[in-house]
């Protein structure tokens, strides 16, 4: 089992920035692919970014947030980060970290069913 804990969510003004963190514990060897999803109020969960946790994995950012969001990892601390900038009210959502023990690259893998482990989420609220 892998436990994921997110942090860093906050209420910010439009145009602001945040860094979300997700730290894995437990059987971290089973969290080779880590991703961020978000679920806006009243909408379905959608993929935002993913990264293969071992060296050689290229990060993938969904087109809708490309240029404003980036994803990075810290292998030593079994952590992944989502850097949010240029925030818009439409970015308001609960942001979830997810992990699975498999290769991942690109949009094909950024699907909720692909991930075995989930965090509880961290809320991001952007006001205009």
GROMACS .gro file of C-alpha atoms in nm:
model
  128
    1UNK     CA    1   0.000   0.000   0.000
    2UNK     CA    2   0.101   0.356  -0.067
    3UNK     CA    3  -0.023   0.651   0.133
    4UNK     CA    4  -0.029   0.989  -0.037
    5UNK     CA    5  -0.057   1.319   0.144
    6UNK     CA    6  -0.112   1.644  -0.043
    7UNK     CA    7  -0.052   1.992   0.088
    8UNK     CA    8  -0.018   2.347  -0.033
    9UNK     CA    9  -0.371   2.427  -0.137
   10UNK     CA   10  -0.498   2.775  -0.053
   11UNK     CA   11  -0.726   3.057  -0.152
   12UNK     CA   12  -0.550   3.300  -0.385
   13UNK     CA   13  -0.628   3.592  -0.612
   14UNK     CA   14  -0.643   3.553  -0.987
   15UNK     CA   15  -0.292   3.558  -1.130
   16UNK     CA   16  -0.141   3.413  -0.816
   17UNK     CA   17   0.086   3.113  -0.774
   18UNK     CA   18   0.096   2.804  -0.556
   19UNK     CA   19   0.306   2.496  -0.512
   20UNK     CA   20   0.123   2.177  -0.428
   21UNK     CA   21   0.318   1.895  -0.268
   22UNK     CA   22   0.247   1.524  -0.253
   23UNK     CA   23   0.452   1.288  -0.043
   24UNK     CA   24   0.428   0.913  -0.066
   25UNK     CA   25   0.486   0.676   0.224
   26UNK     CA   26   0.452   0.306   0.281
   27UNK     CA   27   0.554   0.093  -0.012
   28UNK     CA   28   0.695   0.384  -0.211
   29UNK     CA   29   0.849   0.145  -0.460
   30UNK     CA   30   0.493   0.100  -0.585
   31UNK     CA   31   0.456   0.467  -0.673
   32UNK     CA   32   0.673   0.488  -0.982
   33UNK     CA   33   0.415   0.689  -1.175
   34UNK     CA   34   0.273   0.989  -0.994
   35UNK     CA   35   0.012   1.229  -1.120
   36UNK     CA   36  -0.207   1.522  -1.036
   37UNK     CA   37  -0.578   1.536  -1.103
   38UNK     CA   38  -0.831   1.800  -1.014
   39UNK     CA   39  -1.204   1.805  -0.963
   40UNK     CA   40  -1.383   2.137  -1.002
   41UNK     CA   41  -1.709   2.183  -0.811
   42UNK     CA   42  -1.985   1.981  -0.974
   43UNK     CA   43  -1.758   1.835  -1.240
   44UNK     CA   44  -1.571   1.513  -1.303
   45UNK     CA   45  -1.213   1.455  -1.200
   46UNK     CA   46  -0.968   1.546  -1.474
   47UNK     CA   47  -0.601   1.483  -1.526
   48UNK     CA   48  -0.354   1.770  -1.498
   49UNK     CA   49  -0.002   1.627  -1.505
   50UNK     CA   50   0.200   1.315  -1.455
   51UNK     CA   51   0.560   1.212  -1.414
   52UNK     CA   52   0.742   0.884  -1.399
   53UNK     CA   53   0.925   0.895  -1.071
   54UNK     CA   54   1.248   0.731  -1.183
   55UNK     CA   55   1.514   0.901  -1.391
   56UNK     CA   56   1.440   0.917  -1.760
   57UNK     CA   57   1.076   0.992  -1.719
   58UNK     CA   58   0.955   1.305  -1.888
   59UNK     CA   59   0.677   1.502  -1.729
   60UNK     CA   60   0.348   1.549  -1.909
   61UNK     CA   61   0.126   1.852  -1.867
   62UNK     CA   62  -0.230   1.865  -1.995
   63UNK     CA   63  -0.279   2.118  -2.274
   64UNK     CA   64  -0.539   2.314  -2.076
   65UNK     CA   65  -0.277   2.419  -1.820
   66UNK     CA   66   0.043   2.399  -2.021
   67UNK     CA   67   0.248   2.712  -1.985
   68UNK     CA   68   0.103   2.784  -1.640
   69UNK     CA   69   0.152   2.458  -1.450
   70UNK     CA   70   0.464   2.246  -1.419
   71UNK     CA   71   0.532   1.919  -1.240
   72UNK     CA   72   0.853   1.811  -1.072
   73UNK     CA   73   0.970   1.531  -0.850
   74UNK     CA   74   1.204   1.466  -0.560
   75UNK     CA   75   1.296   1.100  -0.573
   76UNK     CA   76   1.487   1.109  -0.245
   77UNK     CA   77   1.177   1.220  -0.060
   78UNK     CA   78   0.923   1.026  -0.267
   79UNK     CA   79   0.753   1.352  -0.347
   80UNK     CA   80   0.601   1.519  -0.647
   81UNK     CA   81   0.512   1.883  -0.684
   82UNK     CA   82   0.267   2.076  -0.895
   83UNK     CA   83   0.367   2.436  -0.955
   84UNK     CA   84   0.071   2.656  -1.043
   85UNK     CA   85   0.107   3.005  -1.181
   86UNK     CA   86  -0.118   3.252  -1.358
   87UNK     CA   87  -0.409   3.105  -1.168
   88UNK     CA   88  -0.760   3.164  -1.295
   89UNK     CA   89  -1.099   3.116  -1.129
   90UNK     CA   90  -1.147   2.818  -1.359
   91UNK     CA   91  -0.857   2.648  -1.178
   92UNK     CA   92  -1.065   2.632  -0.861
   93UNK     CA   93  -1.084   2.265  -0.769
   94UNK     CA   94  -0.983   1.995  -0.528
   95UNK     CA   95  -0.643   1.877  -0.643
   96UNK     CA   96  -0.557   1.512  -0.594
   97UNK     CA   97  -0.230   1.326  -0.608
   98UNK     CA   98  -0.233   0.976  -0.751
   99UNK     CA   99   0.023   0.701  -0.789
  100UNK     CA  100   0.064   0.361  -0.943
  101UNK     CA  101   0.345   0.114  -0.998
  102UNK     CA  102   0.381   0.129  -1.372
  103UNK     CA  103   0.536   0.322  -1.656
  104UNK     CA  104   0.359   0.636  -1.760
  105UNK     CA  105   0.411   0.898  -2.023
  106UNK     CA  106   0.168   1.119  -2.200
  107UNK     CA  107  -0.204   1.174  -2.201
  108UNK     CA  108  -0.286   0.808  -2.257
  109UNK     CA  109  -0.191   0.732  -1.897
  110UNK     CA  110  -0.356   1.036  -1.741
  111UNK     CA  111  -0.675   0.856  -1.656
  112UNK     CA  112  -0.822   0.791  -1.312
  113UNK     CA  113  -0.856   0.417  -1.373
  114UNK     CA  114  -0.482   0.387  -1.431
  115UNK     CA  115  -0.395   0.485  -1.075
  116UNK     CA  116  -0.418   0.257  -0.776
  117UNK     CA  117  -0.347   0.500  -0.495
  118UNK     CA  118  -0.500   0.838  -0.418
  119UNK     CA  119  -0.456   1.114  -0.167
  120UNK     CA  120  -0.734   1.298   0.010
  121UNK     CA  121  -0.689   1.615  -0.192
  122UNK     CA  122  -0.598   1.975  -0.128
  123UNK     CA  123  -0.830   2.263  -0.213
  124UNK     CA  124  -0.730   2.544  -0.447
  125UNK     CA  125  -0.966   2.838  -0.470
  126UNK     CA  126  -0.897   3.126  -0.707
  127UNK     CA  127  -1.098   3.445  -0.677
  128UNK     CA  128  -1.123   3.723  -0.933
   0.00000   0.00000   0.00000
